[in-house]
mmCIF file of C-alpha atoms in Angstrom:
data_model
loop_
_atom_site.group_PDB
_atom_site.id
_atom_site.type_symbol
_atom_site.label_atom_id
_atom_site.label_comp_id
_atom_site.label_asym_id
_atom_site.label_seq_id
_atom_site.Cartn_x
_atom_site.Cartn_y
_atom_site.Cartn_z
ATOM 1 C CA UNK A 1 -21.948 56.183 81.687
ATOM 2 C CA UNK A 2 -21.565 52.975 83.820
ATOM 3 C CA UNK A 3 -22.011 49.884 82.844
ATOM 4 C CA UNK A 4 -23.386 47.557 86.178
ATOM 5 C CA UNK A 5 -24.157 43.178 85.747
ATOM 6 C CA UNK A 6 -27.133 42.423 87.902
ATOM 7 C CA UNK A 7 -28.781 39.018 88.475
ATOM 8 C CA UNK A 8 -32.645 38.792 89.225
ATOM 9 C CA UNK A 9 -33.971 35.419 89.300
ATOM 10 C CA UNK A 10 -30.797 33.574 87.665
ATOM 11 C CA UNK A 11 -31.086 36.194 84.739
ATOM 12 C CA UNK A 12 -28.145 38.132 84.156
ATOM 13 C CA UNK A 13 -28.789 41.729 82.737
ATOM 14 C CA UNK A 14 -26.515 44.419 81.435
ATOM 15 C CA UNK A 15 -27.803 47.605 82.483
ATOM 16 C CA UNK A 16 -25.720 51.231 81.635
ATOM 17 C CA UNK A 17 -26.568 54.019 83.983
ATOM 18 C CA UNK A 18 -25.751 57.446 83.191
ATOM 19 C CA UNK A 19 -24.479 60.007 85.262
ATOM 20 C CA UNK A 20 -26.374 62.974 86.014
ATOM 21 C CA UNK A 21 -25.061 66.496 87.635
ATOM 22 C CA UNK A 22 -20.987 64.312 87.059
ATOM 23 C CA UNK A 23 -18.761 67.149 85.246
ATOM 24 C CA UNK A 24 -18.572 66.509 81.813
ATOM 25 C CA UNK A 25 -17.312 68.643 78.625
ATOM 26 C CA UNK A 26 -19.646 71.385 77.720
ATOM 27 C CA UNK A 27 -18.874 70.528 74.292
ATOM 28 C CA UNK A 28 -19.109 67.267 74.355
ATOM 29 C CA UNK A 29 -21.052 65.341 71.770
ATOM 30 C CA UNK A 30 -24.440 63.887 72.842
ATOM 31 C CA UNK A 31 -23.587 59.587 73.059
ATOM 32 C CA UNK A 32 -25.958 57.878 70.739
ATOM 33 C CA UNK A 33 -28.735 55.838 72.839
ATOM 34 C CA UNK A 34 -26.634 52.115 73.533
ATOM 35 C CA UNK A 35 -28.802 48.978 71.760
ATOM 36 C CA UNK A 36 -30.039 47.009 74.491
ATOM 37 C CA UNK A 37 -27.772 43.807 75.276
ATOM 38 C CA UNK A 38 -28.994 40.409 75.071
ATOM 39 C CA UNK A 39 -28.869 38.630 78.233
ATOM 40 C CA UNK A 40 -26.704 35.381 78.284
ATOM 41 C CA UNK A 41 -28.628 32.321 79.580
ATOM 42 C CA UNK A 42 -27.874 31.950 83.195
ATOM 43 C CA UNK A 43 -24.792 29.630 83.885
ATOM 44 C CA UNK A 44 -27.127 27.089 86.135
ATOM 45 C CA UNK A 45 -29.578 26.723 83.741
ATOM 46 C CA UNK A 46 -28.068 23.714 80.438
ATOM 47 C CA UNK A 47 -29.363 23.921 77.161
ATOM 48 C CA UNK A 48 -31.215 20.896 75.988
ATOM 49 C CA UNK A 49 -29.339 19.550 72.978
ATOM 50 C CA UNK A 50 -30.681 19.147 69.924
ATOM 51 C CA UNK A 51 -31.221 15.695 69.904
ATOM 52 C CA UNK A 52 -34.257 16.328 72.351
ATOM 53 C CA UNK A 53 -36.605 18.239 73.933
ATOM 54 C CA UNK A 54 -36.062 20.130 77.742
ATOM 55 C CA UNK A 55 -38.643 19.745 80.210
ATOM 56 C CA UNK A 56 -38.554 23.447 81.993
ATOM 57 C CA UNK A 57 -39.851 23.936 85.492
ATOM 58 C CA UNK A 58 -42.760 26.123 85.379
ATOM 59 C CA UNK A 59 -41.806 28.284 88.737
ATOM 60 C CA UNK A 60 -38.965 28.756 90.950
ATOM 61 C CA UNK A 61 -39.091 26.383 93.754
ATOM 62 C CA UNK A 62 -37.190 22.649 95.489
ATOM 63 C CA UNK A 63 -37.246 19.521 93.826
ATOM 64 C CA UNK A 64 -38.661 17.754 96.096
ATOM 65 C CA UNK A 65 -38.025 14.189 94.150
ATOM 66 C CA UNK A 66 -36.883 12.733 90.850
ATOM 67 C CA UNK A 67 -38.325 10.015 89.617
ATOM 68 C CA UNK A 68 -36.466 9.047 86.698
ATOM 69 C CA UNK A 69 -32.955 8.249 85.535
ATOM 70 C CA UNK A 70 -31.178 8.191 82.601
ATOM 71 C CA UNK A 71 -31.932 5.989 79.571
ATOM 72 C CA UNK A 72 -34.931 5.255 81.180
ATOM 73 C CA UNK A 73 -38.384 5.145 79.018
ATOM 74 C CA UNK A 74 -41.156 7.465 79.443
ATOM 75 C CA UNK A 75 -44.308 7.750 78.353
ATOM 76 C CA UNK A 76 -46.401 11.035 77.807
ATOM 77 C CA UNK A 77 -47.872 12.244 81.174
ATOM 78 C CA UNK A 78 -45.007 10.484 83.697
ATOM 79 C CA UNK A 79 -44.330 12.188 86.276
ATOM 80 C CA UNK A 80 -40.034 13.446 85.679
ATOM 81 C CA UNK A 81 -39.693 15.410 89.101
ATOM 82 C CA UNK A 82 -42.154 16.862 91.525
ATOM 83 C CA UNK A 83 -41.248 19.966 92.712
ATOM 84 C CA UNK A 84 -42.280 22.210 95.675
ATOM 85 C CA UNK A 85 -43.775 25.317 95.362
ATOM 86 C CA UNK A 86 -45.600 27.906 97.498
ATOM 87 C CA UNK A 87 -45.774 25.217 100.163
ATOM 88 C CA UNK A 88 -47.617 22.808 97.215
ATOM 89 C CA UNK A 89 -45.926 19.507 95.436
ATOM 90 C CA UNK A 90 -45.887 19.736 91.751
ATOM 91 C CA UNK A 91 -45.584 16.480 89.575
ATOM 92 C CA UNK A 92 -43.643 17.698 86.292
ATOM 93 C CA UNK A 93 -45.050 15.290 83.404
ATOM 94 C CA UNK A 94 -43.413 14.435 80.552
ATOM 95 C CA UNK A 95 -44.526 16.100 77.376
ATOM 96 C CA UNK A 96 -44.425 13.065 75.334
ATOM 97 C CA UNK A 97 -42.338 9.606 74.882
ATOM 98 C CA UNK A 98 -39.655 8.943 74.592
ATOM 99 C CA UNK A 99 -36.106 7.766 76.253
ATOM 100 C CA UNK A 100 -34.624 10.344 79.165
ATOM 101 C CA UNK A 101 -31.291 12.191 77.807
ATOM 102 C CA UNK A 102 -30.422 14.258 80.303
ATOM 103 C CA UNK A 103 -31.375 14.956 84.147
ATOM 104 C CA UNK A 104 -30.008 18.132 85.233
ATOM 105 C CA UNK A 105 -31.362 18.056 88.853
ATOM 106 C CA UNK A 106 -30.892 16.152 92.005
ATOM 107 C CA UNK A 107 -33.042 16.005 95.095
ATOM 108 C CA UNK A 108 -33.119 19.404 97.236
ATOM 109 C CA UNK A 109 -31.947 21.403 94.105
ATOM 110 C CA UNK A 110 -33.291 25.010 94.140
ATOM 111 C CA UNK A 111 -34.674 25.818 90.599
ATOM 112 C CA UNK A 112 -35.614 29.100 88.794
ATOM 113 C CA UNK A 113 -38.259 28.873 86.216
ATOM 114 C CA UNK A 114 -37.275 27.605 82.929
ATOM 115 C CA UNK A 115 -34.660 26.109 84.279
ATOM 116 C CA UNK A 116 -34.271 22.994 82.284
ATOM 117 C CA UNK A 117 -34.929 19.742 84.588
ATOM 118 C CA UNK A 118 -34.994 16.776 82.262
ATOM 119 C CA UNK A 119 -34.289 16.295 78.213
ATOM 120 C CA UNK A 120 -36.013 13.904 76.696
ATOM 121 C CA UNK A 121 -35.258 12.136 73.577
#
């Protein structure tokens, strides 16, 4: 059995392949079926702390803007980021008010969905 990492879509997945016709034992005791892995969260993609709440992007695509900064105030329904996707510009709105934490993209950034974008507070 082989063990392979593969990436699809910033999500990193262990897969184990087994070997069939490769010489093995005769006698050799069938392996018990391996629990699936949990995939770690993808490297590119922070956390949004505890202290407040991550704005995701909905679908892979290119920020095409950011319109806010940090420590800046926001009110429900602002537009955080518009980003481009299948040729179409997407305003990302805030979920609700509050003070921006975090802004985890910049201009031209290529983003897979639920990547976090913006953390609000």
């Amino acid at each position: 059995m082989r063990t392979y990492k593969i990436t699809v879509n910033g999500q990193v997945y262990h897969v184990d392949v087994e070997e069939i016709g490769a010489s093995a034992p005769a006698a050799a005791p069938a392996a018990a079926p391996a629990a699936p892995k949990a995939a770690p969260a993808p490297a590119a993609a922070p956390v949004a702390s505890a202290a407040g709440e991550g704005v995701k992007a909905p679908m892979p695509g290119t920020i095409l803007d950011v319109k806010v900064a940090v420590g800046q105030k926001v009110n429900a329904g602002d537009t955080l980021a518009v980003l481009e996707a299948m040729k179409m510009e997407n305003e990302i709105p805030a979920p609700k008010a509050g003070t921006v934490a975090q802004v985890n993209v910049a201009k031209g950034a290529s983003v897979n969905a639920g990547d976090v974008l913006v953390v609000i507070a």
